[in-house]
mmCIF file of C-alpha atoms and ligand atoms in Angstrom:
data_model
loop_
_atom_site.group_PDB
_atom_site.id
_atom_site.type_symbol
_atom_site.label_atom_id
_atom_site.label_comp_id
_atom_site.label_asym_id
_atom_site.label_seq_id
_atom_site.Cartn_x
_atom_site.Cartn_y
_atom_site.Cartn_z
ATOM 1 C CA MET K 1 28.652 151.473 89.106
ATOM 2 C CA SER K 2 31.178 153.813 90.648
ATOM 3 C CA THR K 3 34.807 153.847 89.568
ATOM 4 C CA ALA K 4 37.293 153.462 92.434
ATOM 5 C CA ILE K 5 40.017 156.110 92.495
ATOM 6 C CA VAL K 6 43.447 154.722 93.345
ATOM 7 C CA ARG K 7 46.521 156.938 93.790
ATOM 8 C CA ILE K 8 49.178 154.654 95.207
ATOM 9 C CA VAL K 9 50.900 151.928 93.207
ATOM 10 C CA SER K 10 50.961 149.448 96.130
ATOM 11 C CA GLU K 11 47.164 149.710 96.363
ATOM 12 C CA LEU K 12 46.835 149.223 92.601
ATOM 13 C CA ARG K 13 49.056 146.158 92.749
ATOM 14 C CA SER K 14 47.088 144.515 95.550
ATOM 15 C CA ILE K 15 43.780 145.026 93.687
ATOM 16 C CA VAL K 16 45.329 143.619 90.501
ATOM 17 C CA ALA K 17 46.778 140.650 92.440
ATOM 18 C CA ALA K 18 43.310 139.834 93.786
ATOM 19 C CA TRP K 19 41.852 140.016 90.265
ATOM 20 C CA ARG K 20 44.598 137.704 89.041
ATOM 21 C CA ARG K 21 43.773 135.152 91.739
ATOM 22 C CA GLU K 22 40.244 135.131 90.318
ATOM 23 C CA GLY K 23 41.692 134.518 86.847
ATOM 24 C CA LEU K 24 40.412 137.818 85.435
ATOM 25 C CA ARG K 25 41.769 139.464 82.292
ATOM 26 C CA ILE K 26 42.949 143.013 82.885
ATOM 27 C CA ALA K 27 43.187 145.980 80.504
ATOM 28 C CA VAL K 28 44.700 149.422 80.948
ATOM 29 C CA VAL K 29 43.921 152.640 79.074
ATOM 30 C CA PRO K 30 46.596 155.295 79.700
ATOM 31 C CA THR K 31 45.337 158.903 79.449
ATOM 32 C CA MET K 32 46.159 162.421 80.563
ATOM 33 C CA GLY K 33 42.534 163.061 81.505
ATOM 34 C CA ALA K 34 40.116 165.727 80.233
ATOM 35 C CA LEU K 35 38.321 162.701 78.862
ATOM 36 C CA HIS K 36 36.297 162.855 75.659
ATOM 37 C CA GLU K 37 34.632 160.332 73.395
ATOM 38 C CA GLY K 38 38.033 159.351 71.921
ATOM 39 C CA HIS K 39 39.217 158.158 75.336
ATOM 40 C CA LEU K 40 35.853 156.591 76.149
ATOM 41 C CA SER K 41 35.875 154.625 72.894
ATOM 42 C CA LEU K 42 39.125 153.021 74.064
ATOM 43 C CA VAL K 43 37.603 152.270 77.472
ATOM 44 C CA ARG K 44 34.594 150.623 75.809
ATOM 45 C CA ALA K 45 36.886 148.574 73.565
ATOM 46 C CA ALA K 46 38.838 147.541 76.678
ATOM 47 C CA LEU K 47 35.653 146.544 78.503
ATOM 48 C CA ALA K 48 34.675 144.397 75.524
ATOM 49 C CA LYS K 49 37.945 142.439 75.699
ATOM 50 C CA ALA K 50 38.796 142.350 79.386
ATOM 51 C CA ASP K 51 37.076 141.592 82.690
ATOM 52 C CA ARG K 52 38.573 144.578 84.506
ATOM 53 C CA VAL K 53 39.626 147.953 83.109
ATOM 54 C CA ILE K 54 42.046 150.407 84.690
ATOM 55 C CA VAL K 55 42.133 153.921 83.243
ATOM 56 C CA THR K 56 45.226 155.869 84.190
ATOM 57 C CA LEU K 57 45.137 159.641 84.533
ATOM 58 C CA PHE K 58 48.519 161.259 84.704
ATOM 59 C CA VAL K 59 49.504 164.549 83.111
ATOM 60 C CA ASN K 60 53.073 163.505 82.519
ATOM 61 C CA PRO K 61 55.423 166.488 82.946
ATOM 62 C CA ARG K 62 58.243 164.646 81.145
ATOM 63 C CA GLN K 63 56.412 164.528 77.846
ATOM 64 C CA PHE K 64 55.788 168.275 77.702
ATOM 65 C CA ASN K 65 58.604 170.164 76.059
ATOM 66 C CA ASN K 66 56.804 173.447 76.696
ATOM 67 C CA ALA K 67 56.074 174.651 80.258
ATOM 68 C CA ALA K 68 53.119 176.820 79.151
ATOM 69 C CA ASP K 69 51.506 173.826 77.415
ATOM 70 C CA LEU K 70 51.856 171.764 80.610
ATOM 71 C CA ALA K 71 50.432 174.582 82.772
ATOM 72 C CA ALA K 72 47.479 175.069 80.396
ATOM 73 C CA TYR K 73 46.677 171.358 80.105
ATOM 74 C CA PRO K 74 43.063 170.845 81.285
ATOM 75 C CA ARG K 75 42.628 169.028 84.607
ATOM 76 C CA THR K 76 39.104 167.744 85.175
ATOM 77 C CA GLU K 77 39.470 164.694 87.399
ATOM 78 C CA HIS K 78 36.008 164.961 88.957
ATOM 79 C CA ASP K 79 34.248 164.984 85.566
ATOM 80 C CA ASP K 80 36.594 162.284 84.276
ATOM 81 C CA ALA K 81 35.667 159.983 87.166
ATOM 82 C CA ALA K 82 31.955 160.526 86.447
ATOM 83 C CA LYS K 83 32.434 159.700 82.743
ATOM 84 C CA LEU K 84 34.372 156.557 83.604
ATOM 85 C CA ALA K 85 31.664 155.463 86.032
ATOM 86 C CA SER K 86 29.057 155.944 83.314
ATOM 87 C CA VAL K 87 30.876 153.617 80.914
ATOM 88 C CA GLY K 88 31.778 151.092 83.629
ATOM 89 C CA ALA K 89 35.577 151.372 84.050
ATOM 90 C CA HIS K 90 36.662 149.668 87.264
ATOM 91 C CA ILE K 91 39.569 151.813 88.445
ATOM 92 C CA LEU K 92 40.806 155.322 87.828
ATOM 93 C CA TYR K 93 44.493 155.257 88.701
ATOM 94 C CA ALA K 94 45.633 158.849 89.236
ATOM 95 C CA PRO K 95 49.117 158.894 90.779
ATOM 96 C CA SER K 96 50.943 162.078 91.737
ATOM 97 C CA ALA K 97 54.041 163.251 89.869
ATOM 98 C CA ALA K 98 56.050 162.722 93.069
ATOM 99 C CA ASP K 99 54.969 159.070 93.155
ATOM 100 C CA ILE K 100 55.723 158.438 89.492
ATOM 101 C CA TYR K 101 59.055 160.299 89.623
ATOM 102 C CA PRO K 102 60.292 160.117 93.214
ATOM 103 C CA GLN K 103 63.438 161.880 94.373
ATOM 104 C CA GLY K 104 66.446 160.380 92.606
ATOM 105 C CA PHE K 105 64.506 159.011 89.619
ATOM 106 C CA ALA K 106 67.154 158.512 86.930
ATOM 107 C CA THR K 107 65.832 156.202 84.216
ATOM 108 C CA THR K 108 64.712 157.153 80.729
ATOM 109 C CA VAL K 109 63.249 154.788 78.161
ATOM 110 C CA SER K 110 64.294 156.030 74.751
ATOM 111 C CA VAL K 111 63.044 154.373 71.567
ATOM 112 C CA ALA K 112 65.227 155.014 68.521
ATOM 113 C CA GLY K 113 63.885 155.009 64.966
ATOM 114 C CA VAL K 114 60.121 155.461 65.238
ATOM 115 C CA SER K 115 60.561 158.319 67.751
ATOM 116 C CA GLU K 116 62.608 160.276 65.229
ATOM 117 C CA GLY K 117 61.112 162.738 62.757
ATOM 118 C CA LEU K 118 57.499 163.964 62.747
ATOM 119 C CA CYS K 119 56.584 165.013 66.334
ATOM 120 C CA GLY K 120 60.012 163.797 67.494
ATOM 121 C CA THR K 121 61.614 166.656 65.579
ATOM 122 C CA PHE K 122 59.291 169.372 66.819
ATOM 123 C CA ARG K 123 58.860 168.174 70.407
ATOM 124 C CA PRO K 124 62.381 167.243 71.571
ATOM 125 C CA GLY K 125 62.270 164.792 74.462
ATOM 126 C CA HIS K 126 58.528 164.201 74.076
ATOM 127 C CA PHE K 127 58.736 160.522 73.134
ATOM 128 C CA ASP K 128 61.328 159.780 75.820
ATOM 129 C CA GLY K 129 58.776 161.125 78.293
ATOM 130 C CA VAL K 130 55.982 159.077 76.737
ATOM 131 C CA ALA K 131 58.058 155.891 76.552
ATOM 132 C CA THR K 132 59.245 156.225 80.152
ATOM 133 C CA VAL K 133 55.798 156.793 81.621
ATOM 134 C CA VAL K 134 54.073 154.165 79.462
ATOM 135 C CA THR K 135 56.689 151.611 80.522
ATOM 136 C CA LYS K 136 56.011 152.468 84.163
ATOM 137 C CA LEU K 137 52.223 152.363 83.775
ATOM 138 C CA LEU K 138 52.321 148.999 81.990
ATOM 139 C CA LEU K 139 54.608 147.535 84.650
ATOM 140 C CA GLN K 140 52.636 149.069 87.525
ATOM 141 C CA SER K 141 49.287 147.805 86.242
ATOM 142 C CA GLY K 142 50.564 144.460 84.991
ATOM 143 C CA ALA K 143 47.754 144.557 82.421
ATOM 144 C CA ASP K 144 47.253 141.843 79.810
ATOM 145 C CA LEU K 145 46.024 144.390 77.264
ATOM 146 C CA ALA K 146 46.687 148.101 76.765
ATOM 147 C CA PHE K 147 44.647 150.377 74.499
ATOM 148 C CA PHE K 148 46.028 153.337 72.557
ATOM 149 C CA GLY K 149 44.418 155.623 69.972
ATOM 150 C CA GLU K 150 45.470 155.905 66.345
ATOM 151 C CA LYS K 151 44.999 159.648 66.828
ATOM 152 C CA ASP K 152 48.571 159.626 68.189
ATOM 153 C CA PHE K 153 49.894 157.383 65.461
ATOM 154 C CA GLN K 154 53.621 157.881 66.062
ATOM 155 C CA GLN K 155 53.087 157.308 69.785
ATOM 156 C CA LEU K 156 51.343 154.026 68.970
ATOM 157 C CA HIS K 157 54.441 152.895 67.057
ATOM 158 C CA VAL K 158 56.729 153.983 69.894
ATOM 159 C CA VAL K 159 54.671 151.977 72.387
ATOM 160 C CA ARG K 160 54.536 148.867 70.184
ATOM 161 C CA ARG K 161 58.318 149.026 69.763
ATOM 162 C CA LEU K 162 59.153 149.426 73.447
ATOM 163 C CA VAL K 163 56.816 146.601 74.478
ATOM 164 C CA ARG K 164 58.503 144.292 71.970
ATOM 165 C CA ASP K 165 62.018 145.404 72.867
ATOM 166 C CA LEU K 166 61.554 145.201 76.642
ATOM 167 C CA ASP K 167 59.524 141.943 76.605
ATOM 168 C CA ILE K 168 56.642 143.580 78.435
ATOM 169 C CA PRO K 169 53.892 140.938 78.406
ATOM 170 C CA THR K 170 51.092 143.329 77.437
ATOM 171 C CA GLU K 171 49.271 143.175 74.119
ATOM 172 C CA ILE K 172 48.900 146.616 72.529
ATOM 173 C CA ILE K 173 45.564 147.254 70.852
ATOM 174 C CA ALA K 174 44.859 150.319 68.703
ATOM 175 C CA GLY K 175 41.517 152.132 68.500
ATOM 176 C CA PRO K 176 40.413 154.319 65.566
ATOM 177 C CA THR K 177 40.414 158.124 65.808
ATOM 178 C CA MET K 178 37.114 159.499 67.068
ATOM 179 C CA ARG K 179 35.996 162.701 65.359
ATOM 180 C CA GLU K 180 33.506 165.471 65.926
ATOM 181 C CA ALA K 181 30.559 165.587 63.504
ATOM 182 C CA ASP K 182 32.488 168.039 61.303
ATOM 183 C CA GLY K 183 35.525 165.735 61.087
ATOM 184 C CA LEU K 184 37.831 167.399 63.633
ATOM 185 C CA ALA K 185 39.772 164.730 65.530
ATOM 186 C CA MET K 186 38.735 164.841 69.185
ATOM 187 C CA SER K 187 41.468 166.155 71.454
ATOM 188 C CA SER K 188 41.687 167.608 74.945
ATOM 189 C CA ARG K 189 43.427 170.575 73.319
ATOM 190 C CA ASN K 190 40.398 171.450 71.152
ATOM 191 C CA ALA K 191 38.912 173.215 74.182
ATOM 192 C CA ARG K 192 41.610 175.861 73.766
ATOM 193 C CA LEU K 193 40.399 176.903 70.312
ATOM 194 C CA SER K 194 38.544 180.204 70.005
ATOM 195 C CA LEU K 195 35.174 180.087 68.252
ATOM 196 C CA ALA K 196 36.730 181.298 65.001
ATOM 197 C CA GLU K 197 39.548 178.742 65.275
ATOM 198 C CA ARG K 198 37.123 175.951 66.087
ATOM 199 C CA TYR K 199 35.278 176.820 62.881
ATOM 200 C CA ARG K 200 38.492 176.482 60.852
ATOM 201 C CA ALA K 201 39.959 173.449 62.600
ATOM 202 C CA PRO K 202 38.048 170.745 60.631
ATOM 203 C CA HIS K 203 39.835 171.898 57.470
ATOM 204 C CA LEU K 204 42.850 169.942 58.680
ATOM 205 C CA ALA K 205 41.021 166.610 58.380
ATOM 206 C CA GLU K 206 39.366 167.682 55.109
ATOM 207 C CA ILE K 207 42.770 168.459 53.614
ATOM 208 C CA LEU K 208 44.139 165.094 54.729
ATOM 209 C CA VAL K 209 41.234 163.374 53.005
ATOM 210 C CA GLN K 210 41.763 165.461 49.859
ATOM 211 C CA THR K 211 45.516 164.755 49.871
ATOM 212 C CA ALA K 212 44.823 161.034 50.240
ATOM 213 C CA ARG K 213 42.430 161.247 47.266
ATOM 214 C CA ASP K 214 45.074 163.063 45.195
ATOM 215 C CA LEU K 215 47.584 160.315 45.973
ATOM 216 C CA ILE K 216 45.136 157.569 45.132
ATOM 217 C CA SER K 217 44.308 159.221 41.836
ATOM 218 C CA GLY K 218 47.981 159.232 40.903
ATOM 219 C CA ALA K 219 49.448 162.570 42.051
ATOM 220 C CA SER K 220 53.139 162.351 42.941
ATOM 221 C CA VAL K 221 53.850 162.263 46.678
ATOM 222 C CA GLN K 222 55.817 165.510 46.474
ATOM 223 C CA ARG K 223 53.052 167.329 44.552
ATOM 224 C CA ALA K 224 50.301 166.077 46.859
ATOM 225 C CA LEU K 225 52.194 167.079 50.002
ATOM 226 C CA THR K 226 53.091 170.523 48.654
ATOM 227 C CA ASP K 227 49.456 171.158 47.705
ATOM 228 C CA GLY K 228 48.339 169.869 51.094
ATOM 229 C CA ARG K 229 50.684 172.203 52.991
ATOM 230 C CA GLU K 230 49.526 175.163 50.954
ATOM 231 C CA ALA K 231 45.892 174.270 51.528
ATOM 232 C CA ILE K 232 46.447 174.107 55.314
ATOM 233 C CA LEU K 233 47.967 177.600 55.338
ATOM 234 C CA ALA K 234 45.216 178.897 53.037
ATOM 235 C CA ALA K 235 42.656 177.511 55.507
ATOM 236 C CA GLY K 236 43.993 179.913 58.152
ATOM 237 C CA PHE K 237 46.492 177.740 60.041
ATOM 238 C CA SER K 238 49.479 179.798 61.143
ATOM 239 C CA LYS K 239 52.141 177.141 60.640
ATOM 240 C CA VAL K 240 52.527 173.601 59.279
ATOM 241 C CA GLU K 241 55.162 171.702 61.271
ATOM 242 C CA TYR K 242 54.949 168.695 59.000
ATOM 243 C CA LEU K 243 52.732 166.962 56.495
ATOM 244 C CA GLU K 244 54.326 163.667 55.580
ATOM 245 C CA LEU K 245 53.551 160.325 54.043
ATOM 246 C CA ARG K 246 54.862 157.334 55.976
ATOM 247 C CA ALA K 247 54.398 153.588 55.810
ATOM 248 C CA ASP K 248 51.514 152.452 57.957
ATOM 249 C CA SER K 249 53.434 149.465 59.266
ATOM 250 C CA ASP K 250 56.710 151.061 60.412
ATOM 251 C CA LEU K 251 56.577 154.823 59.669
ATOM 252 C CA ALA K 252 59.274 154.557 56.980
ATOM 253 C CA PRO K 253 59.227 157.579 54.612
ATOM 254 C CA MET K 254 57.495 156.795 51.316
ATOM 255 C CA LEU K 255 58.164 158.222 47.876
ATOM 256 C CA ILE K 256 55.495 156.203 46.096
ATOM 257 C CA VAL K 257 52.324 154.683 47.460
ATOM 258 C CA ASP K 258 53.030 151.001 46.929
ATOM 259 C CA ARG K 259 51.727 149.740 50.279
ATOM 260 C CA PRO K 260 49.357 151.006 52.975
ATOM 261 C CA ALA K 261 50.488 154.472 53.999
ATOM 262 C CA ARG K 262 49.622 157.223 56.480
ATOM 263 C CA LEU K 263 49.442 160.923 56.010
ATOM 264 C CA LEU K 264 50.527 162.574 59.251
ATOM 265 C CA VAL K 265 50.193 166.256 60.032
ATOM 266 C CA ALA K 266 50.946 168.743 62.797
ATOM 267 C CA ALA K 267 49.854 172.352 62.365
ATOM 268 C CA TRP K 268 49.252 175.389 64.545
ATOM 269 C CA LEU K 269 45.979 177.232 64.694
ATOM 270 C CA GLY K 270 46.788 180.371 66.683
ATOM 271 C CA GLU K 271 48.243 179.136 69.988
ATOM 272 C CA THR K 272 47.015 175.573 69.592
ATOM 273 C CA ARG K 273 48.946 172.736 68.013
ATOM 274 C CA LEU K 274 46.770 170.131 66.317
ATOM 275 C CA ILE K 275 47.834 166.722 65.021
ATOM 276 C CA ASP K 276 45.937 164.295 62.858
ATOM 277 C CA ASN K 277 46.568 161.384 60.497
ATOM 278 C CA PHE K 278 44.737 159.509 57.802
ATOM 279 C CA GLN K 279 45.315 156.146 56.192
ATOM 280 C CA VAL K 280 45.999 156.016 52.457
ATOM 281 C CA ALA K 281 45.058 152.620 51.115
ATOM 282 C CA LEU K 282 45.414 152.137 47.394
ATOM 283 C CA PRO K 283 42.912 149.960 45.606
ATOM 284 C CA ARG K 284 44.739 146.679 44.977
ATOM 285 C CA ALA K 285 45.020 147.075 41.199
ATOM 286 C CA ALA K 286 46.542 150.556 41.534
ATOM 287 C CA ALA K 287 49.033 149.315 44.142
ATOM 288 C CA LEU K 288 50.197 146.551 41.816
ATOM 289 C CA HIS K 289 50.471 149.001 38.937
ATOM 290 C CA GLN K 290 52.508 151.511 40.985
ATOM 291 C CA ALA K 291 54.765 148.807 42.392
ATOM 292 C CA ALA K 292 55.485 147.569 38.880
ATOM 293 C CA ALA K 293 56.142 151.078 37.485
HETATM 294 P P1 LIG O 301 45.817 161.642 75.871
HETATM 295 O O1 LIG O 301 44.936 161.810 77.064
HETATM 296 O O2 LIG O 301 45.696 162.728 74.876
HETATM 297 O O3 LIG O 301 47.242 161.306 76.258
HETATM 298 O O4 LIG O 301 45.273 160.353 75.120
HETATM 299 C C1 LIG O 301 45.126 159.127 75.783
HETATM 300 C C2 LIG O 301 44.819 158.060 74.774
HETATM 301 O O5 LIG O 301 43.622 158.389 74.086
HETATM 302 C C3 LIG O 301 45.918 157.918 73.720
HETATM 303 O O6 LIG O 301 46.090 156.540 73.411
HETATM 304 C C4 LIG O 301 45.344 158.671 72.553
HETATM 305 O O7 LIG O 301 45.832 158.245 71.301
HETATM 306 C C5 LIG O 301 43.869 158.365 72.702
HETATM 307 N N1 LIG O 301 43.071 159.378 72.014
HETATM 308 C C6 LIG O 301 43.161 160.730 72.128
HETATM 309 N N2 LIG O 301 42.298 161.332 71.284
HETATM 310 C C7 LIG O 301 41.666 160.333 70.615
HETATM 311 C C8 LIG O 301 40.670 160.297 69.586
HETATM 312 N N3 LIG O 301 40.158 161.419 69.071
HETATM 313 N N4 LIG O 301 40.249 159.090 69.135
HETATM 314 C C9 LIG O 301 40.782 157.944 69.640
HETATM 315 N N5 LIG O 301 41.709 157.909 70.606
HETATM 316 C C10 LIG O 301 42.151 159.079 71.085
#
């Protein structure tokens, strides 16, 4: 099957309207392209739950707070279209920046709370850009379901919040983080790593797993996070932006692990910024014990 490429929102809307007349269930998977198995896992999950799947490809200038990062972002539309055809996506929607943000565009969707801290601190304006474009893509596609990866865990919370707050009738479904065989979370930015950096990069996930183990075996949150930060630097990362423990359900900071939690990290390896996260789930007995302490 080939995947139709659509660039204009009016065309997208008329295809979607025809699908609706047939009573079909529609899913959307927003991406910035340079597709890898992480993206494709979301497309497969979407195909399992919907009759028609739209994958959007838009390298959103408003979510880049760094011009060099935007310029260096990989653009591989031809290969992306071939990958989508091989998994059976129905439409690749790849609008231009001028169509998404026409002359005079003046609206920003800004989500308080979950956008603050973590990446929100180190990438000012990033989540406003994400929230604005995701709102547009959900409204343009009119999808029943939208799929997002846990790899971008804070983004997932931002999207869930805006959909609730703006009454957008799209169900948000999360997919697990896909990893390389050595544990490195798949990312379009991994292609920028030198061979030596690529060799070191999986330490980030290993350290998250170790930090989660330390927490589960009773280390204090402060101790575990300090050790984790030191381990990341010792593994050859140049800078740790943050390593934090937050509540899985709402990203609230956590001082003790008394409910499901997430370790979230952003660190630089040379010129490349990597993010990852890992769930910390206490065995039930330990959770009860800690809550009672
Ligand atoms: P991006 O193209 O980086 O904007 O990502 C598009 C979507 O794919 C987002 O919902 C991401 O969270 C998701 N994604 C990116 N990398 C992965 C991964 N390794 N595993 C699962 N989902 C991912």
